[in-house]
mmCIF file of C-alpha atoms and ligand atoms in Angstrom:
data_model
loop_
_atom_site.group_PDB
_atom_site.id
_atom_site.type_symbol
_atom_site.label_atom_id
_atom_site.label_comp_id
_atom_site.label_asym_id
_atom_site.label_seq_id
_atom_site.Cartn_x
_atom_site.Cartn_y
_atom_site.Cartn_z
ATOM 1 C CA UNK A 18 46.010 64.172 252.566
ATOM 2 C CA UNK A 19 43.318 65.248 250.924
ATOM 3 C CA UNK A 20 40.082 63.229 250.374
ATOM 4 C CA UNK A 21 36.870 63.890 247.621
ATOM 5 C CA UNK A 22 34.385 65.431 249.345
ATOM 6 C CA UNK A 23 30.522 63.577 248.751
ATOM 7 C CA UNK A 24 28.013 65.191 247.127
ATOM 8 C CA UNK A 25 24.938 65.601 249.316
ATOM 9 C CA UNK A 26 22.669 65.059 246.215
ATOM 10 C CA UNK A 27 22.554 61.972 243.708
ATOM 11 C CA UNK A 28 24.411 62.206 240.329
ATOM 12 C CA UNK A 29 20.715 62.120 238.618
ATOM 13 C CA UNK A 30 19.829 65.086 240.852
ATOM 14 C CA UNK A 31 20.713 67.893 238.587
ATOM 15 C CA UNK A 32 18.447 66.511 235.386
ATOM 16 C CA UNK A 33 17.268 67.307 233.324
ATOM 17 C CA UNK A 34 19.875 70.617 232.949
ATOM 18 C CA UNK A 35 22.945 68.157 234.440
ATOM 19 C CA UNK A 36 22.452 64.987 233.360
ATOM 20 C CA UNK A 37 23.804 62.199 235.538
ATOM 21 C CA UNK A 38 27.154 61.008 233.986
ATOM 22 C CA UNK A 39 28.464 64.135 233.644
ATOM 23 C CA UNK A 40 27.944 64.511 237.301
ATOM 24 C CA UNK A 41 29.324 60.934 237.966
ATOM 25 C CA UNK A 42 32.635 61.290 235.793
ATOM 26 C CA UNK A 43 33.010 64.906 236.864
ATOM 27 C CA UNK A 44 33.156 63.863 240.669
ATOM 28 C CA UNK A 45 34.415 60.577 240.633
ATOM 29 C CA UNK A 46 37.167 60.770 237.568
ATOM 30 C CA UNK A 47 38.347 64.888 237.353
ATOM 31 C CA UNK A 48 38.015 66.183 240.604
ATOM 32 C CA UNK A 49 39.013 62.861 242.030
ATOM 33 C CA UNK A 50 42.105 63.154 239.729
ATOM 34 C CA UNK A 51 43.156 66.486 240.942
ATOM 35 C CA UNK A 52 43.101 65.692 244.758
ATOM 36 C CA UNK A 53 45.296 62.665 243.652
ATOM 37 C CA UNK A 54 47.685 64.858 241.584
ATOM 38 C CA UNK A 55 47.234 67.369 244.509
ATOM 39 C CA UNK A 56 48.695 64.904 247.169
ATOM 40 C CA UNK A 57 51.374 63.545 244.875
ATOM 41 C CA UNK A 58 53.112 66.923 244.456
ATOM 42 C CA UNK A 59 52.499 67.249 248.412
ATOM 43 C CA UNK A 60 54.358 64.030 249.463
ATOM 44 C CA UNK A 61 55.984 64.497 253.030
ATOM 45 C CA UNK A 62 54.873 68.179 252.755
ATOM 46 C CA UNK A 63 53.059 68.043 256.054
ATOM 47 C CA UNK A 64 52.811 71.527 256.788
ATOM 48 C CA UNK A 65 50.422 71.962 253.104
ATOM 49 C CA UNK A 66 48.936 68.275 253.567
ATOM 50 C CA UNK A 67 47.567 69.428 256.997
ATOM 51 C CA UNK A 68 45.792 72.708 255.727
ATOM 52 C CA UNK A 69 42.017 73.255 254.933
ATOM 53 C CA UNK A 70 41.995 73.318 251.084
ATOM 54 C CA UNK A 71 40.898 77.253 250.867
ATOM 55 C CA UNK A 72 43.843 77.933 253.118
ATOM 56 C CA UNK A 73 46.441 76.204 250.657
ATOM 57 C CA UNK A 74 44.965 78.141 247.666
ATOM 58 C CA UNK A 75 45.084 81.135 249.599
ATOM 59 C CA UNK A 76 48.842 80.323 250.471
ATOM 60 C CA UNK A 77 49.762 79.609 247.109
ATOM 61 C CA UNK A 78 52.624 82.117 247.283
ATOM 62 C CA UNK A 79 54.069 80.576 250.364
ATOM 63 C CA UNK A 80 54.789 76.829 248.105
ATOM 64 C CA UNK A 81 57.704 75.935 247.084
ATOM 65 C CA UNK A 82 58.765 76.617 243.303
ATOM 66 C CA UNK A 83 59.237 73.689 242.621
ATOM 67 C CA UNK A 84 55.798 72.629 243.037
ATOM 68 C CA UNK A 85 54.307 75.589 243.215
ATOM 69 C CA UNK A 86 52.384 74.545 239.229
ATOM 70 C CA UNK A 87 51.051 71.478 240.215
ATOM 71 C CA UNK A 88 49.542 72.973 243.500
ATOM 72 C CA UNK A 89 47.892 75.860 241.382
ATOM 73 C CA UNK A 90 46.848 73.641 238.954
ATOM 74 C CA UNK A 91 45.339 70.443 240.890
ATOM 75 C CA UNK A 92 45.103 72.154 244.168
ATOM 76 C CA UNK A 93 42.730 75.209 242.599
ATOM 77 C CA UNK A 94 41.018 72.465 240.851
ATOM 78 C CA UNK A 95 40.150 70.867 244.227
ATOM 79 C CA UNK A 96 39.200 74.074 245.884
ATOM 80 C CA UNK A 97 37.127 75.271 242.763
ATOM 81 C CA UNK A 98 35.039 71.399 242.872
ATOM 82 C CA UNK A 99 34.656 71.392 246.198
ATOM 83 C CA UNK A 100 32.830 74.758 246.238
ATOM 84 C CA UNK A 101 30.797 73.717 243.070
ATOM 85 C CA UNK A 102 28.814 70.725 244.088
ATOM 86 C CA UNK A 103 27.706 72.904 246.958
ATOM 87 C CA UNK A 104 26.651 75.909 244.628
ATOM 88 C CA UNK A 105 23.710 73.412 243.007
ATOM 89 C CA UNK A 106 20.867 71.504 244.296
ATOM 90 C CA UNK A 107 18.544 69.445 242.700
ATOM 91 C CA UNK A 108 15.582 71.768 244.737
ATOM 92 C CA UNK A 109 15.510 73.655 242.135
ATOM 93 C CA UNK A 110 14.208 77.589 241.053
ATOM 94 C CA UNK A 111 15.242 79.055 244.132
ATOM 95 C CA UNK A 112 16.170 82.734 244.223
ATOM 96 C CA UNK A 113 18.504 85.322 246.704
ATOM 97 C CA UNK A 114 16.950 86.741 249.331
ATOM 98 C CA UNK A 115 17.914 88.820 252.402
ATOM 99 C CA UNK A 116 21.558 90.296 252.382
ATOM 100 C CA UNK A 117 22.904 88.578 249.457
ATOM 101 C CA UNK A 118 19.843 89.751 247.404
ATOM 102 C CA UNK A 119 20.397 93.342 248.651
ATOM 103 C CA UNK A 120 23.861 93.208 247.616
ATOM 104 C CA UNK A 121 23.339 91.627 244.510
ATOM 105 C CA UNK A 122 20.789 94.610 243.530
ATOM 106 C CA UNK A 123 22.820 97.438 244.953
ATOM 107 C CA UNK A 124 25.680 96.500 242.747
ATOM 108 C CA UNK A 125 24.029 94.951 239.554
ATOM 109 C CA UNK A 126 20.400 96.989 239.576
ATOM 110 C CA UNK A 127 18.498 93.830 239.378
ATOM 111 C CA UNK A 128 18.837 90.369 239.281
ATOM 112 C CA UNK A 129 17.837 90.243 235.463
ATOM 113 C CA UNK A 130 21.053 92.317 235.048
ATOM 114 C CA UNK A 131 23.086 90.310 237.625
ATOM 115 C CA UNK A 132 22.501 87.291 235.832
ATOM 116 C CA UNK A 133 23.060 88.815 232.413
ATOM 117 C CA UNK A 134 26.330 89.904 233.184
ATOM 118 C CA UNK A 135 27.741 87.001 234.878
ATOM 119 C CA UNK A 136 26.419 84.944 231.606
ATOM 120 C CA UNK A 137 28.518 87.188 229.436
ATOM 121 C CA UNK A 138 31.685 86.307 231.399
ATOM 122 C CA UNK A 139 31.337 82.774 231.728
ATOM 123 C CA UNK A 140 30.311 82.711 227.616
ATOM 124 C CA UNK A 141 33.448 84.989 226.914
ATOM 125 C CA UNK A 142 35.651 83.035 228.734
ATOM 126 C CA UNK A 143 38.149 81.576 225.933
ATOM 127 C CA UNK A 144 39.314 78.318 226.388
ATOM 128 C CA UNK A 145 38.786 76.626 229.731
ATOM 129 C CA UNK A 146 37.820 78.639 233.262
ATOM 130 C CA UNK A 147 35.315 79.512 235.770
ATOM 131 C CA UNK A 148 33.232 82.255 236.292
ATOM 132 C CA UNK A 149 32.446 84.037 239.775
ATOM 133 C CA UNK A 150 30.770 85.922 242.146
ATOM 134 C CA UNK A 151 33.199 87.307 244.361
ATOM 135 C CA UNK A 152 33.488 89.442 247.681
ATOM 136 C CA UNK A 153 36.107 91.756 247.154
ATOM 137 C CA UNK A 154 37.718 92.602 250.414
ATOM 138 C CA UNK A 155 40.005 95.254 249.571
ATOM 139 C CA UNK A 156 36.794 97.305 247.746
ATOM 140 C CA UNK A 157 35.074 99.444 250.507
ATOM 141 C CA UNK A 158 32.484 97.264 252.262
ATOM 142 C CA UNK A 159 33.570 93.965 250.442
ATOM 143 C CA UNK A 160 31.989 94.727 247.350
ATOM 144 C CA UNK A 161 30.638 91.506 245.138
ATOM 145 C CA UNK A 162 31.707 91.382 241.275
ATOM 146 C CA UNK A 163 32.151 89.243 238.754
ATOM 147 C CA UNK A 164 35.349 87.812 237.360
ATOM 148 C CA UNK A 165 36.880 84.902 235.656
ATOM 149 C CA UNK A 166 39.722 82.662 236.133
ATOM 150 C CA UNK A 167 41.742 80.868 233.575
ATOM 151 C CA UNK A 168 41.733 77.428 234.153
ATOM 152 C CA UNK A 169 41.957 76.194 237.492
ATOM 153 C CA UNK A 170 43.065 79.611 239.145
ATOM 154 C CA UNK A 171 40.983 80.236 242.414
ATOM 155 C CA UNK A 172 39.790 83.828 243.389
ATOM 156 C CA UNK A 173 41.368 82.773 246.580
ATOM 157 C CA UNK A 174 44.676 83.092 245.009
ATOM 158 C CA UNK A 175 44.017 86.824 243.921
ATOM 159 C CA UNK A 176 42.487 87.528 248.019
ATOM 160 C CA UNK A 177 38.916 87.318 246.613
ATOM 161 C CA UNK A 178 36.197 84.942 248.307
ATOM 162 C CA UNK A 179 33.896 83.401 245.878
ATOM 163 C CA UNK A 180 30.447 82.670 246.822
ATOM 164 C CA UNK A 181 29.028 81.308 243.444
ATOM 165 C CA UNK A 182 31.372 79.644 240.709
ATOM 166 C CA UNK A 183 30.813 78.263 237.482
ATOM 167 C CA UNK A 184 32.727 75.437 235.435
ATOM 168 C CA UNK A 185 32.847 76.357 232.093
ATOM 169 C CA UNK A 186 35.476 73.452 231.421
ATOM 170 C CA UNK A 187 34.476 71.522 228.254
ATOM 171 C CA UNK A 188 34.021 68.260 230.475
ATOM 172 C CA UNK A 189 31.272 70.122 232.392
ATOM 173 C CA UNK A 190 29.333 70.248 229.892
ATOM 174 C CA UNK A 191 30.657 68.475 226.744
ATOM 175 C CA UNK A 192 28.673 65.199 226.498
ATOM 176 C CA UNK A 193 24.676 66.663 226.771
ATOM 177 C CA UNK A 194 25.677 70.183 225.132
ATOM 178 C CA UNK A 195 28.450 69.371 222.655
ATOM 179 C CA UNK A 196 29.984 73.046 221.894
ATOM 180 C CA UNK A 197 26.524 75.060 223.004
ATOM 181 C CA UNK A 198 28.540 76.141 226.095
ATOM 182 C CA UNK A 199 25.848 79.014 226.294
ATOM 183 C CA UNK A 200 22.586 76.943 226.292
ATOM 184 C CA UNK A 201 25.005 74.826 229.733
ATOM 185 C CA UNK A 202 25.414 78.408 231.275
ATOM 186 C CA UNK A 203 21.331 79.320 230.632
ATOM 187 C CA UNK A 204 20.165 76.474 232.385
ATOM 188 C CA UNK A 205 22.332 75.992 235.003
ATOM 189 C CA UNK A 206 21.060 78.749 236.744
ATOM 190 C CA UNK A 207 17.865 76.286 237.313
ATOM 191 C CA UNK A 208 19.893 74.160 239.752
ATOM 192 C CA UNK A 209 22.179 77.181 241.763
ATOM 193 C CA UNK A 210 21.602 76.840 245.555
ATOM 194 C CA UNK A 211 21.065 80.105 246.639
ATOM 195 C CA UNK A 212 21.113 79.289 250.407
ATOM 196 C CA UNK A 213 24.368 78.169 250.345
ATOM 197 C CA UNK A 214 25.611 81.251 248.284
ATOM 198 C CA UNK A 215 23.604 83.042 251.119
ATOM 199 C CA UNK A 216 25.640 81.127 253.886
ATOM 200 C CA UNK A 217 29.288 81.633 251.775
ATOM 201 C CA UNK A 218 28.072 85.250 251.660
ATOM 202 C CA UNK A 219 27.166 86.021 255.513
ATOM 203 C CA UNK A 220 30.092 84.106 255.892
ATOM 204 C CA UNK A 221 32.555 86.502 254.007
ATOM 205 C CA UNK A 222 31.262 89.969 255.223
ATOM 206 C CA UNK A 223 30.748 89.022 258.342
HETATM 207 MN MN1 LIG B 4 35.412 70.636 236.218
#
């Protein structure tokens, strides 16, 4: 079974750029829903119940047809959650350093650039989705870019590792920003955790 993970901030913690019950109804009532939805379509399906989240996103091919919808649907929606509350901290106006900063700047020139790009995909993105960082594995030295998903795809299902994601679902954002889905995307990058992208990061090429 799976369970909704805690945040290891408060819902007000994101303010003034999240405000708090957008956090609480996006945690409690839509990611809460998918894990239910997620263990519904699993019932006495032991051998996906038992798996680490990433790895049954990963396996997506390997579900039955049957199912195989839901699990894309609820089961990406879990996975793509899960590594969102971690992306964003209510310490805010931190900044890459280290590897992930030298990566960043080898592929994207600066991170002016970086973030300018990524902003374009997540505004682009038509309808409901995410927008990522990504280690590509199969590019020569696990490259990072920048992609979207339609809505609750997970890199994971295309072999890519995200390391920074960003819900640009209309319930993300809906009740401070109304329809300014760019002015959500600007100052969310106040609140990203760049340590933990740092630790997905290490993680991934190493
Ligand atoms: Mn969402």
């Amino acid at each position: 079974m799976f369970e909704l993970p805690r945040l290891s901030y408060e819902y007000d913690a994101l303010e003034p750029y999240i405000d708090e019950q957008t956090m609480r109804l996006h945690h409690t009532k839509h990611h809460a829903i998918y894990i239910q939805k997620l263990n519904e379509a699993l019932l006495g399906k032991e051998e996906f119940l038992s798996m680490d989240i990433d790895e049954l996103v990963s396996s997506i091919d390997k579900v039955p047809s049957e199912i195989a919808a839901k699990v894309r649907n609820h089961g990406g929606g879990h996975a793509n959650h899960s590594l969102f509350w971690t992306v964003m901290t209510g310490k805010k106006g931190s900044m890459p350093t280290g590897k992930t900063e030298k990566a960043i700047t080898d592929v994207f020139s600066d991170f002016t650039n970086f973030k300018n790009q990524f902003k374009a995909v997540a505004a682009n993105i038509f309808g409901s989705g995410w927008a990522w960082l990504i280690v590509n594995p199969s590019a020569w030295g696990g490259k990072l870019e920048i992609i979207s998903t339609p809505n609750q795809d997970s890199p994971l299902m295309e072999g890519k590792t995200p390391v920074l994601g960003l819900d640009v679902w209309e319930h993300a954002y809906y009740l401070k920003y109304q329809n300014r889905r760019l002015e959500y995307i600007e100052a969310w990058w106040n609140i990203v955790n760049w340590s933990e992208v740092e630790r997905r990061f290490e993680e991934t090429i190493t």
